[in-house]
mmCIF file of C-alpha atoms in Angstrom:
data_model
loop_
_atom_site.group_PDB
_atom_site.id
_atom_site.type_symbol
_atom_site.label_atom_id
_atom_site.label_comp_id
_atom_site.label_asym_id
_atom_site.label_seq_id
_atom_site.Cartn_x
_atom_site.Cartn_y
_atom_site.Cartn_z
ATOM 1 C CA UNK A 220 164.556 85.758 43.877
ATOM 2 C CA UNK A 221 160.914 86.334 44.579
ATOM 3 C CA UNK A 222 160.907 83.186 46.598
ATOM 4 C CA UNK A 223 163.499 84.580 48.925
ATOM 5 C CA UNK A 224 161.501 87.867 49.183
ATOM 6 C CA UNK A 225 158.396 85.869 49.928
ATOM 7 C CA UNK A 226 160.121 83.850 52.512
ATOM 8 C CA UNK A 227 161.391 86.946 54.162
ATOM 9 C CA UNK A 228 157.903 88.545 54.217
ATOM 10 C CA UNK A 229 156.359 85.444 55.555
ATOM 11 C CA UNK A 230 158.925 85.273 58.335
ATOM 12 C CA UNK A 231 158.264 88.900 59.197
ATOM 13 C CA UNK A 232 154.552 88.416 59.328
ATOM 14 C CA UNK A 233 154.994 85.394 61.554
ATOM 15 C CA UNK A 234 157.037 87.487 63.855
ATOM 16 C CA UNK A 235 154.448 90.194 63.860
ATOM 17 C CA UNK A 236 151.635 87.758 64.550
ATOM 18 C CA UNK A 237 153.612 86.215 67.484
ATOM 19 C CA UNK A 238 154.093 89.670 68.887
ATOM 20 C CA UNK A 239 150.382 90.325 68.687
ATOM 21 C CA UNK A 240 149.665 87.042 70.440
ATOM 22 C CA UNK A 241 152.064 88.037 73.212
ATOM 23 C CA UNK A 242 150.329 91.350 73.582
ATOM 24 C CA UNK A 243 146.918 89.655 73.805
ATOM 25 C CA UNK A 244 148.167 87.296 76.429
ATOM 26 C CA UNK A 245 149.678 90.166 78.420
ATOM 27 C CA UNK A 246 146.393 92.000 78.229
ATOM 28 C CA UNK A 247 144.538 88.965 79.490
ATOM 29 C CA UNK A 248 146.830 88.652 82.453
ATOM 30 C CA UNK A 249 146.594 92.305 83.234
ATOM 31 C CA UNK A 250 142.749 92.110 83.168
ATOM 32 C CA UNK A 251 142.652 89.169 85.402
ATOM 33 C CA UNK A 252 145.202 90.405 87.985
ATOM 34 C CA UNK A 253 144.103 94.017 88.176
ATOM 35 C CA UNK A 254 140.320 93.810 87.963
ATOM 36 C CA UNK A 255 139.217 90.300 88.670
ATOM 37 C CA UNK A 256 141.095 89.311 91.731
ATOM 38 C CA UNK A 257 140.223 92.249 93.896
ATOM 39 C CA UNK A 258 136.557 91.938 92.850
ATOM 40 C CA UNK A 259 136.617 88.300 93.947
ATOM 41 C CA UNK A 260 138.182 89.242 97.277
ATOM 42 C CA UNK A 261 135.421 91.773 97.909
ATOM 43 C CA UNK A 262 132.911 89.162 96.761
ATOM 44 C CA UNK A 263 134.127 86.580 99.269
ATOM 45 C CA UNK A 264 133.944 89.158 102.041
ATOM 46 C CA UNK A 265 130.329 89.989 101.136
ATOM 47 C CA UNK A 266 129.327 86.398 100.763
ATOM 48 C CA UNK A 267 130.796 85.544 104.156
ATOM 49 C CA UNK A 268 128.772 88.375 105.665
ATOM 50 C CA UNK A 269 125.652 87.201 103.903
ATOM 51 C CA UNK A 270 126.165 83.655 105.126
ATOM 52 C CA UNK A 271 126.629 84.754 108.729
ATOM 53 C CA UNK A 272 123.573 86.900 108.501
ATOM 54 C CA UNK A 273 121.554 84.192 106.976
ATOM 55 C CA UNK A 274 122.460 81.824 109.831
ATOM 56 C CA UNK A 275 119.957 83.589 112.033
ATOM 57 C CA UNK A 276 117.048 83.185 109.575
ATOM 58 C CA UNK A 277 117.923 79.552 108.971
ATOM 59 C CA UNK A 278 117.644 78.924 112.707
ATOM 60 C CA UNK A 279 114.432 80.839 112.751
ATOM 61 C CA UNK A 280 112.815 78.816 110.026
ATOM 62 C CA UNK A 281 114.059 75.658 111.461
ATOM 63 C CA UNK A 282 112.572 76.428 114.780
ATOM 64 C CA UNK A 283 109.301 77.553 113.265
ATOM 65 C CA UNK A 284 108.984 74.445 111.155
ATOM 66 C CA UNK A 285 110.622 72.107 113.667
ATOM 67 C CA UNK A 286 112.946 70.735 111.049
ATOM 68 C CA UNK A 287 116.649 70.519 110.597
ATOM 69 C CA UNK A 288 118.034 71.598 107.320
ATOM 70 C CA UNK A 289 121.203 70.176 105.930
ATOM 71 C CA UNK A 290 122.894 70.549 102.552
ATOM 72 C CA UNK A 291 123.338 67.381 100.623
ATOM 73 C CA UNK A 292 125.406 67.080 97.492
ATOM 74 C CA UNK A 293 124.493 64.643 94.824
ATOM 75 C CA UNK A 294 127.018 63.944 92.029
ATOM 76 C CA UNK A 295 125.450 64.839 88.656
ATOM 77 C CA UNK A 296 124.934 61.653 86.631
ATOM 78 C CA UNK A 297 123.401 63.333 83.594
ATOM 79 C CA UNK A 298 119.932 63.128 85.010
ATOM 80 C CA UNK A 299 117.571 65.571 83.555
ATOM 81 C CA UNK A 300 114.168 65.794 85.085
ATOM 82 C CA UNK A 301 111.778 68.412 83.992
ATOM 83 C CA UNK A 302 111.480 71.624 85.959
ATOM 84 C CA UNK A 303 107.819 70.765 86.889
ATOM 85 C CA UNK A 304 109.182 68.284 89.353
ATOM 86 C CA UNK A 305 111.133 71.064 91.036
ATOM 87 C CA UNK A 306 108.174 73.401 91.194
ATOM 88 C CA UNK A 307 105.820 70.817 92.539
ATOM 89 C CA UNK A 308 108.246 69.679 95.219
ATOM 90 C CA UNK A 309 108.822 73.211 96.279
ATOM 91 C CA UNK A 310 105.115 73.921 96.576
ATOM 92 C CA UNK A 311 104.780 70.733 98.533
ATOM 93 C CA UNK A 312 107.393 71.964 100.944
ATOM 94 C CA UNK A 313 105.768 75.332 101.411
ATOM 95 C CA UNK A 314 102.334 73.768 101.911
ATOM 96 C CA UNK A 315 103.593 71.240 104.464
ATOM 97 C CA UNK A 316 106.076 73.632 106.052
ATOM 98 C CA UNK A 317 104.931 72.552 109.467
ATOM 99 C CA UNK A 318 105.017 68.809 109.453
ATOM 100 C CA UNK A 319 103.512 68.573 112.851
ATOM 101 C CA UNK A 320 100.170 69.735 111.556
ATOM 102 C CA UNK A 321 100.038 67.090 108.921
ATOM 103 C CA UNK A 322 100.278 64.369 111.584
ATOM 104 C CA UNK A 323 102.950 62.378 109.769
ATOM 105 C CA UNK A 324 103.149 58.812 110.672
ATOM 106 C CA UNK A 325 106.712 58.340 110.017
ATOM 107 C CA UNK A 326 109.081 60.069 112.404
ATOM 108 C CA UNK A 327 111.845 60.604 109.905
ATOM 109 C CA UNK A 328 110.178 61.563 106.750
ATOM 110 C CA UNK A 329 112.549 63.570 104.625
ATOM 111 C CA UNK A 330 112.125 65.195 101.319
ATOM 112 C CA UNK A 331 114.457 67.173 99.124
ATOM 113 C CA UNK A 332 114.249 70.722 98.114
ATOM 114 C CA UNK A 333 116.259 71.478 95.106
ATOM 115 C CA UNK A 334 118.492 74.548 94.855
ATOM 116 C CA UNK A 335 119.463 75.284 91.203
ATOM 117 C CA UNK A 336 123.124 75.837 91.277
ATOM 118 C CA UNK A 337 124.609 78.755 89.637
ATOM 119 C CA UNK A 338 126.109 76.538 86.958
ATOM 120 C CA UNK A 339 122.732 75.469 85.557
ATOM 121 C CA UNK A 340 122.335 72.060 87.064
ATOM 122 C CA UNK A 341 118.621 71.579 87.550
ATOM 123 C CA UNK A 342 118.091 67.882 88.159
ATOM 124 C CA UNK A 343 115.917 66.783 91.022
ATOM 125 C CA UNK A 344 116.247 63.323 92.560
ATOM 126 C CA UNK A 345 113.702 62.337 95.162
ATOM 127 C CA UNK A 346 115.563 59.531 96.791
ATOM 128 C CA UNK A 347 115.062 57.848 100.104
ATOM 129 C CA UNK A 348 117.427 58.954 102.663
ATOM 130 C CA UNK A 349 119.392 56.489 104.610
ATOM 131 C CA UNK A 350 119.078 56.405 108.364
ATOM 132 C CA UNK A 351 122.649 57.386 108.930
ATOM 133 C CA UNK A 352 122.133 60.610 107.180
ATOM 134 C CA UNK A 353 118.933 61.350 109.041
ATOM 135 C CA UNK A 354 120.115 60.658 112.490
ATOM 136 C CA UNK A 355 123.260 62.588 112.033
ATOM 137 C CA UNK A 356 121.503 65.642 110.655
ATOM 138 C CA UNK A 357 118.894 65.960 113.319
ATOM 139 C CA UNK A 358 120.878 67.843 116.022
ATOM 140 C CA UNK A 359 120.030 71.429 115.396
ATOM 141 C CA UNK A 360 122.918 73.155 116.990
ATOM 142 C CA UNK A 361 126.008 72.003 115.225
ATOM 143 C CA UNK A 362 129.508 73.150 115.600
ATOM 144 C CA UNK A 363 130.184 71.384 112.374
ATOM 145 C CA UNK A 364 129.672 74.695 110.595
ATOM 146 C CA UNK A 365 132.746 76.070 112.133
ATOM 147 C CA UNK A 366 134.535 72.815 111.583
ATOM 148 C CA UNK A 367 133.713 72.787 107.947
ATOM 149 C CA UNK A 368 134.592 76.371 107.469
ATOM 150 C CA UNK A 369 137.981 75.715 109.061
ATOM 151 C CA UNK A 370 138.530 72.723 106.792
ATOM 152 C CA UNK A 371 137.755 74.644 103.710
ATOM 153 C CA UNK A 372 139.178 77.895 105.048
ATOM 154 C CA UNK A 373 140.785 78.465 101.695
ATOM 155 C CA UNK A 374 137.505 79.226 100.059
ATOM 156 C CA UNK A 375 134.076 80.311 101.043
ATOM 157 C CA UNK A 376 132.271 77.812 103.324
ATOM 158 C CA UNK A 377 129.549 75.807 101.573
ATOM 159 C CA UNK A 378 126.256 76.895 103.064
ATOM 160 C CA UNK A 379 124.199 74.593 105.255
ATOM 161 C CA UNK A 380 126.539 71.626 105.211
ATOM 162 C CA UNK A 381 126.792 69.173 107.953
ATOM 163 C CA UNK A 382 129.207 66.410 108.842
ATOM 164 C CA UNK A 383 127.978 63.444 107.027
ATOM 165 C CA UNK A 384 127.570 64.766 103.565
ATOM 166 C CA UNK A 385 131.017 66.349 103.698
ATOM 167 C CA UNK A 386 132.685 63.074 104.599
ATOM 168 C CA UNK A 387 130.732 61.174 102.060
ATOM 169 C CA UNK A 388 131.643 63.436 99.248
ATOM 170 C CA UNK A 389 135.201 63.650 100.346
ATOM 171 C CA UNK A 390 135.708 59.973 100.116
ATOM 172 C CA UNK A 391 133.915 59.700 96.881
ATOM 173 C CA UNK A 392 135.536 62.559 94.911
ATOM 174 C CA UNK A 393 139.026 62.407 96.241
ATOM 175 C CA UNK A 394 140.509 62.478 92.759
ATOM 176 C CA UNK A 395 141.795 65.945 93.008
ATOM 177 C CA UNK A 396 144.054 67.149 95.776
ATOM 178 C CA UNK A 397 143.893 69.722 98.467
ATOM 179 C CA UNK A 398 142.493 73.115 97.672
ATOM 180 C CA UNK A 399 141.429 72.331 94.243
ATOM 181 C CA UNK A 400 139.205 69.556 95.549
ATOM 182 C CA UNK A 401 136.659 72.070 96.487
ATOM 183 C CA UNK A 402 136.793 73.851 93.154
ATOM 184 C CA UNK A 403 136.355 70.640 91.217
ATOM 185 C CA UNK A 404 133.570 69.451 93.491
ATOM 186 C CA UNK A 405 131.412 72.521 92.939
ATOM 187 C CA UNK A 406 130.791 71.654 89.311
ATOM 188 C CA UNK A 407 130.393 68.021 89.961
ATOM 189 C CA UNK A 408 127.632 67.988 92.438
ATOM 190 C CA UNK A 409 124.000 69.038 92.600
ATOM 191 C CA UNK A 410 123.192 71.057 95.569
ATOM 192 C CA UNK A 411 120.194 69.880 97.533
ATOM 193 C CA UNK A 412 118.786 70.968 100.827
ATOM 194 C CA UNK A 413 117.465 68.170 102.946
ATOM 195 C CA UNK A 414 114.669 68.907 105.315
ATOM 196 C CA UNK A 415 114.423 66.629 108.397
ATOM 197 C CA UNK A 416 111.392 67.056 110.621
ATOM 198 C CA UNK A 417 112.154 66.643 114.250
ATOM 199 C CA UNK A 418 110.809 63.648 115.983
ATOM 200 C CA UNK A 419 107.532 64.655 117.552
ATOM 201 C CA UNK A 420 105.788 63.096 120.471
ATOM 202 C CA UNK A 421 102.108 62.180 120.168
ATOM 203 C CA UNK A 422 100.196 64.586 122.335
ATOM 204 C CA UNK A 423 97.170 63.218 124.035
ATOM 205 C CA UNK A 424 95.575 66.667 124.276
ATOM 206 C CA UNK A 425 96.140 68.120 120.855
ATOM 207 C CA UNK A 426 95.861 71.769 121.727
ATOM 208 C CA UNK A 427 97.649 75.006 121.443
ATOM 209 C CA UNK A 428 100.136 73.744 123.997
ATOM 210 C CA UNK A 429 101.940 71.796 121.348
ATOM 211 C CA UNK A 430 102.754 74.659 119.123
ATOM 212 C CA UNK A 431 106.313 75.878 119.359
ATOM 213 C CA UNK A 432 105.288 79.156 117.946
ATOM 214 C CA UNK A 433 103.223 80.330 120.852
ATOM 215 C CA UNK A 434 105.108 82.023 123.694
ATOM 216 C CA UNK A 435 104.892 79.710 126.710
ATOM 217 C CA UNK A 436 103.722 82.055 129.399
ATOM 218 C CA UNK A 437 100.103 82.594 128.494
ATOM 219 C CA UNK A 438 99.821 78.846 128.233
ATOM 220 C CA UNK A 439 101.781 78.205 131.319
ATOM 221 C CA UNK A 440 98.690 78.356 133.430
ATOM 222 C CA UNK A 441 96.960 75.866 131.156
ATOM 223 C CA UNK A 442 100.002 73.574 131.161
ATOM 224 C CA UNK A 443 99.933 73.244 134.883
ATOM 225 C CA UNK A 444 96.540 71.694 134.747
ATOM 226 C CA UNK A 445 97.140 69.454 131.734
ATOM 227 C CA UNK A 446 99.917 66.992 131.865
ATOM 228 C CA UNK A 447 102.758 68.778 130.103
ATOM 229 C CA UNK A 448 103.772 66.951 126.918
ATOM 230 C CA UNK A 449 107.325 68.001 127.638
ATOM 231 C CA UNK A 450 109.169 70.901 126.179
ATOM 232 C CA UNK A 451 110.141 69.790 122.865
ATOM 233 C CA UNK A 452 111.896 72.936 121.895
ATOM 234 C CA UNK A 453 113.289 74.979 124.652
ATOM 235 C CA UNK A 454 112.942 78.151 122.758
ATOM 236 C CA UNK A 455 110.171 79.399 120.657
ATOM 237 C CA UNK A 456 110.646 81.003 117.322
ATOM 238 C CA UNK A 457 109.643 84.372 118.731
ATOM 239 C CA UNK A 458 112.122 84.280 121.457
ATOM 240 C CA UNK A 459 114.880 84.093 118.911
ATOM 241 C CA UNK A 460 114.447 87.782 118.107
ATOM 242 C CA UNK A 461 115.212 88.817 121.592
ATOM 243 C CA UNK A 462 118.139 86.456 121.703
ATOM 244 C CA UNK A 463 119.304 87.912 118.525
ATOM 245 C CA UNK A 464 119.273 91.312 120.161
ATOM 246 C CA UNK A 465 121.382 90.014 122.977
ATOM 247 C CA UNK A 466 118.597 90.905 125.371
ATOM 248 C CA UNK A 467 117.607 87.784 127.073
ATOM 249 C CA UNK A 468 115.279 88.833 129.841
ATOM 250 C CA UNK A 469 113.338 86.003 131.359
ATOM 251 C CA UNK A 470 110.431 88.054 132.522
ATOM 252 C CA UNK A 471 110.039 89.817 129.191
ATOM 253 C CA UNK A 472 108.370 88.040 126.373
ATOM 254 C CA UNK A 473 109.672 88.717 122.870
ATOM 255 C CA UNK A 474 108.983 92.130 121.571
ATOM 256 C CA UNK A 475 108.666 93.534 124.999
ATOM 257 C CA UNK A 476 105.402 91.934 125.994
ATOM 258 C CA UNK A 477 105.023 90.999 129.659
ATOM 259 C CA UNK A 478 103.577 87.636 130.619
ATOM 260 C CA UNK A 479 100.259 88.618 132.115
ATOM 261 C CA UNK A 480 99.100 90.311 128.900
ATOM 262 C CA UNK A 481 97.235 88.415 126.313
ATOM 263 C CA UNK A 482 99.052 88.071 123.007
ATOM 264 C CA UNK A 483 97.645 90.540 120.555
ATOM 265 C CA UNK A 484 97.370 89.264 117.033
ATOM 266 C CA UNK A 485 96.622 91.469 114.159
ATOM 267 C CA UNK A 486 93.059 92.611 114.841
ATOM 268 C CA UNK A 487 92.166 93.179 111.195
ATOM 269 C CA UNK A 488 92.915 89.626 110.285
ATOM 270 C CA UNK A 489 91.178 87.928 113.189
ATOM 271 C CA UNK A 490 88.598 90.448 114.148
ATOM 272 C CA UNK A 491 87.819 88.980 117.570
ATOM 273 C CA UNK A 492 87.754 90.952 120.826
ATOM 274 C CA UNK A 493 89.693 89.685 123.673
ATOM 275 C CA UNK A 494 88.283 87.517 126.436
ATOM 276 C CA UNK A 495 89.782 88.297 129.692
ATOM 277 C CA UNK A 496 88.750 85.230 131.668
ATOM 278 C CA UNK A 497 91.077 82.286 131.898
ATOM 279 C CA UNK A 498 88.857 79.704 130.502
ATOM 280 C CA UNK A 499 87.915 81.751 127.477
ATOM 281 C CA UNK A 500 91.382 83.038 126.946
ATOM 282 C CA UNK A 501 92.646 79.677 125.909
ATOM 283 C CA UNK A 502 89.808 79.257 123.526
ATOM 284 C CA UNK A 503 90.328 82.632 121.979
ATOM 285 C CA UNK A 504 94.009 81.826 121.542
ATOM 286 C CA UNK A 505 93.168 78.530 119.991
ATOM 287 C CA UNK A 506 90.737 80.143 117.633
ATOM 288 C CA UNK A 507 93.318 82.721 116.638
ATOM 289 C CA UNK A 508 95.903 79.947 116.224
ATOM 290 C CA UNK A 509 93.495 78.078 113.995
ATOM 291 C CA UNK A 510 92.995 81.194 111.967
ATOM 292 C CA UNK A 511 96.688 81.492 111.649
ATOM 293 C CA UNK A 512 97.058 77.961 110.435
ATOM 294 C CA UNK A 513 94.440 78.450 107.814
ATOM 295 C CA UNK A 514 96.284 81.222 106.281
ATOM 296 C CA UNK A 515 99.569 80.887 104.541
ATOM 297 C CA UNK A 516 102.884 80.437 106.083
ATOM 298 C CA UNK A 517 103.709 84.096 105.980
ATOM 299 C CA UNK A 518 101.362 84.727 108.870
ATOM 300 C CA UNK A 519 103.694 82.880 111.111
ATOM 301 C CA UNK A 520 106.282 85.477 110.556
ATOM 302 C CA UNK A 521 103.801 88.300 110.742
ATOM 303 C CA UNK A 522 102.531 87.562 114.145
ATOM 304 C CA UNK A 523 105.716 88.504 115.770
ATOM 305 C CA UNK A 524 105.553 92.001 114.420
ATOM 306 C CA UNK A 525 102.110 92.899 115.685
ATOM 307 C CA UNK A 526 102.068 94.804 118.883
ATOM 308 C CA UNK B 151 163.979 73.083 48.793
ATOM 309 C CA UNK B 152 163.093 76.740 49.018
ATOM 310 C CA UNK B 153 159.537 75.949 47.997
ATOM 311 C CA UNK B 154 159.186 73.338 50.770
ATOM 312 C CA UNK B 155 160.450 75.916 53.265
ATOM 313 C CA UNK B 156 158.059 78.473 51.881
ATOM 314 C CA UNK B 157 155.189 75.999 52.297
ATOM 315 C CA UNK B 158 156.182 75.314 55.835
ATOM 316 C CA UNK B 159 156.339 79.007 56.634
ATOM 317 C CA UNK B 160 152.927 79.540 55.125
ATOM 318 C CA UNK B 161 151.465 76.823 57.324
ATOM 319 C CA UNK B 162 153.204 78.323 60.317
ATOM 320 C CA UNK B 163 151.820 81.732 59.405
ATOM 321 C CA UNK B 164 148.302 80.374 59.194
ATOM 322 C CA UNK B 165 148.496 78.600 62.548
ATOM 323 C CA UNK B 166 150.056 81.687 64.127
ATOM 324 C CA UNK B 167 147.077 83.807 62.795
ATOM 325 C CA UNK B 168 144.658 81.386 64.381
ATOM 326 C CA UNK B 169 146.464 81.693 67.643
ATOM 327 C CA UNK B 170 146.247 85.434 67.399
ATOM 328 C CA UNK B 171 142.573 85.398 66.828
ATOM 329 C CA UNK B 172 141.957 83.017 69.673
ATOM 330 C CA UNK B 173 144.032 85.066 72.094
ATOM 331 C CA UNK B 174 142.061 88.050 71.086
ATOM 332 C CA UNK B 175 138.823 86.215 71.787
ATOM 333 C CA UNK B 176 140.178 85.269 75.134
ATOM 334 C CA UNK B 177 140.938 88.786 76.088
ATOM 335 C CA UNK B 178 137.436 89.837 75.144
ATOM 336 C CA UNK B 179 135.864 87.084 77.147
ATOM 337 C CA UNK B 180 137.998 87.989 80.125
ATOM 338 C CA UNK B 181 136.998 91.585 79.817
ATOM 339 C CA UNK B 182 133.329 90.489 79.770
ATOM 340 C CA UNK B 183 133.950 88.281 82.821
ATOM 341 C CA UNK B 184 135.400 91.192 84.663
ATOM 342 C CA UNK B 185 132.317 93.291 84.016
ATOM 343 C CA UNK B 186 129.930 90.526 85.080
ATOM 344 C CA UNK B 187 131.978 89.985 88.275
ATOM 345 C CA UNK B 188 131.777 93.667 89.072
ATOM 346 C CA UNK B 189 127.993 93.432 88.713
ATOM 347 C CA UNK B 190 127.955 90.325 90.850
ATOM 348 C CA UNK B 191 129.950 92.078 93.485
ATOM 349 C CA UNK B 192 127.662 95.073 93.504
ATOM 350 C CA UNK B 193 124.702 92.752 93.970
ATOM 351 C CA UNK B 194 126.368 90.896 96.781
ATOM 352 C CA UNK B 195 127.163 94.199 98.478
ATOM 353 C CA UNK B 196 123.494 95.096 98.317
ATOM 354 C CA UNK B 197 122.340 91.844 99.773
ATOM 355 C CA UNK B 198 124.944 91.995 102.494
ATOM 356 C CA UNK B 199 123.866 95.539 103.361
ATOM 357 C CA UNK B 200 120.142 94.462 103.643
ATOM 358 C CA UNK B 201 121.062 91.436 105.821
ATOM 359 C CA UNK B 202 123.218 93.613 108.024
ATOM 360 C CA UNK B 203 120.369 96.026 108.610
ATOM 361 C CA UNK B 204 117.958 93.423 110.065
ATOM 362 C CA UNK B 205 119.265 93.743 113.651
ATOM 363 C CA UNK B 206 118.672 97.474 113.530
ATOM 364 C CA UNK B 207 115.118 96.782 112.468
ATOM 365 C CA UNK B 208 114.680 94.523 115.487
ATOM 366 C CA UNK B 209 116.216 97.018 117.670
ATOM 367 C CA UNK B 210 113.929 99.812 116.527
ATOM 368 C CA UNK B 211 110.856 97.607 116.978
ATOM 369 C CA UNK B 212 111.911 96.676 120.470
ATOM 370 C CA UNK B 213 112.493 100.159 121.366
ATOM 371 C CA UNK B 214 109.194 101.204 119.975
ATOM 372 C CA UNK B 215 107.411 98.478 121.825
ATOM 373 C CA UNK B 216 108.928 99.307 125.176
ATOM 374 C CA UNK B 217 108.212 102.940 125.182
ATOM 375 C CA UNK B 218 104.533 103.616 125.084
ATOM 376 C CA UNK B 219 105.198 107.284 125.438
ATOM 377 C CA UNK B 220 106.191 109.435 122.529
ATOM 378 C CA UNK B 221 109.438 108.709 120.965
ATOM 379 C CA UNK B 222 111.361 111.746 119.801
ATOM 380 C CA UNK B 223 114.167 111.071 117.451
ATOM 381 C CA UNK B 224 116.609 113.823 116.846
ATOM 382 C CA UNK B 225 118.940 112.820 114.107
ATOM 383 C CA UNK B 226 121.418 115.075 112.438
ATOM 384 C CA UNK B 227 118.768 116.255 109.947
ATOM 385 C CA UNK B 228 115.885 118.313 110.979
ATOM 386 C CA UNK B 229 113.375 115.268 111.072
ATOM 387 C CA UNK B 230 111.482 114.421 114.149
ATOM 388 C CA UNK B 231 109.545 111.156 114.819
ATOM 389 C CA UNK B 232 106.760 110.971 117.301
ATOM 390 C CA UNK B 233 104.571 107.898 117.174
#
């Protein structure tokens, strides 16, 4: 009967198709296990290196801008703000990168900087930060990095995360268990960076003394005469380079400059000749510092390179 | 009865064909993913190398700033550097 024949052929074709499906699945598994997993292992290694290397620059920028950065995760609630908000907020941050200059009235003024995650979430939420978050994110030197990395040792550590956001998110999204909790969290949350300016004291003599960027020794003579506003930051941004090189010499200024010498800024940008007298030295330094402030933020980095 | 069985077999064959196509798509997507991840890994290697080189830059600058005399570098190649 043709029906029997047809039945047989159908059955054979079904078997053949099932065999093809099995072959496809096997190919998928091979591809994943042979190529993808080793690649991801190398990628984790590279990413860890990058994160450790970036720790230094993060400290550097924090010191130069006198802020504390922390990563805050916001759960995505389907909010879609236009990209313009992101751009304007970013430009606002770069312009006011040094909050001290702006003479902010509030001590704990925080604002968000959005980091578009690799999964395409680009929402920006300028919310007010609670005091708990702020006070717990102000300490600059945290051991919480290591704590977090040990907690999430199964996967790569989340960059720039401090204690409070981690616990908050853990309690909120504890739907999944254990190791997969991190995986599921990555897609759920928006990654923000929270910038917290350090509490600054009001200086009676607003002068170059208050800048954390200037190396202290040329100003040391001036600070003896004027009541010292107190050392807000024990280290300047420039001294981090020498610390980074594991060469902490007290008598040597960063980049090998000795204390009695006047700091040389780039002559082509400032164009002033040096004044050797004490009284005029501070004025010339102040003028150069003003010139630095007028230019963009990149100059702050550049000054450390000029010899 | 045979006709009903044939009908069932035909439905089964159709669904099995769909499964085959879908699995084929999956293998292609995974192949694509593998390529992208390779590119990603190469990029991360580059970034990692750059960030690893920063300390050497600092070291060179410090060395250059400490020695006001002429620096002579004698690497393996025939180049010499004298600022």
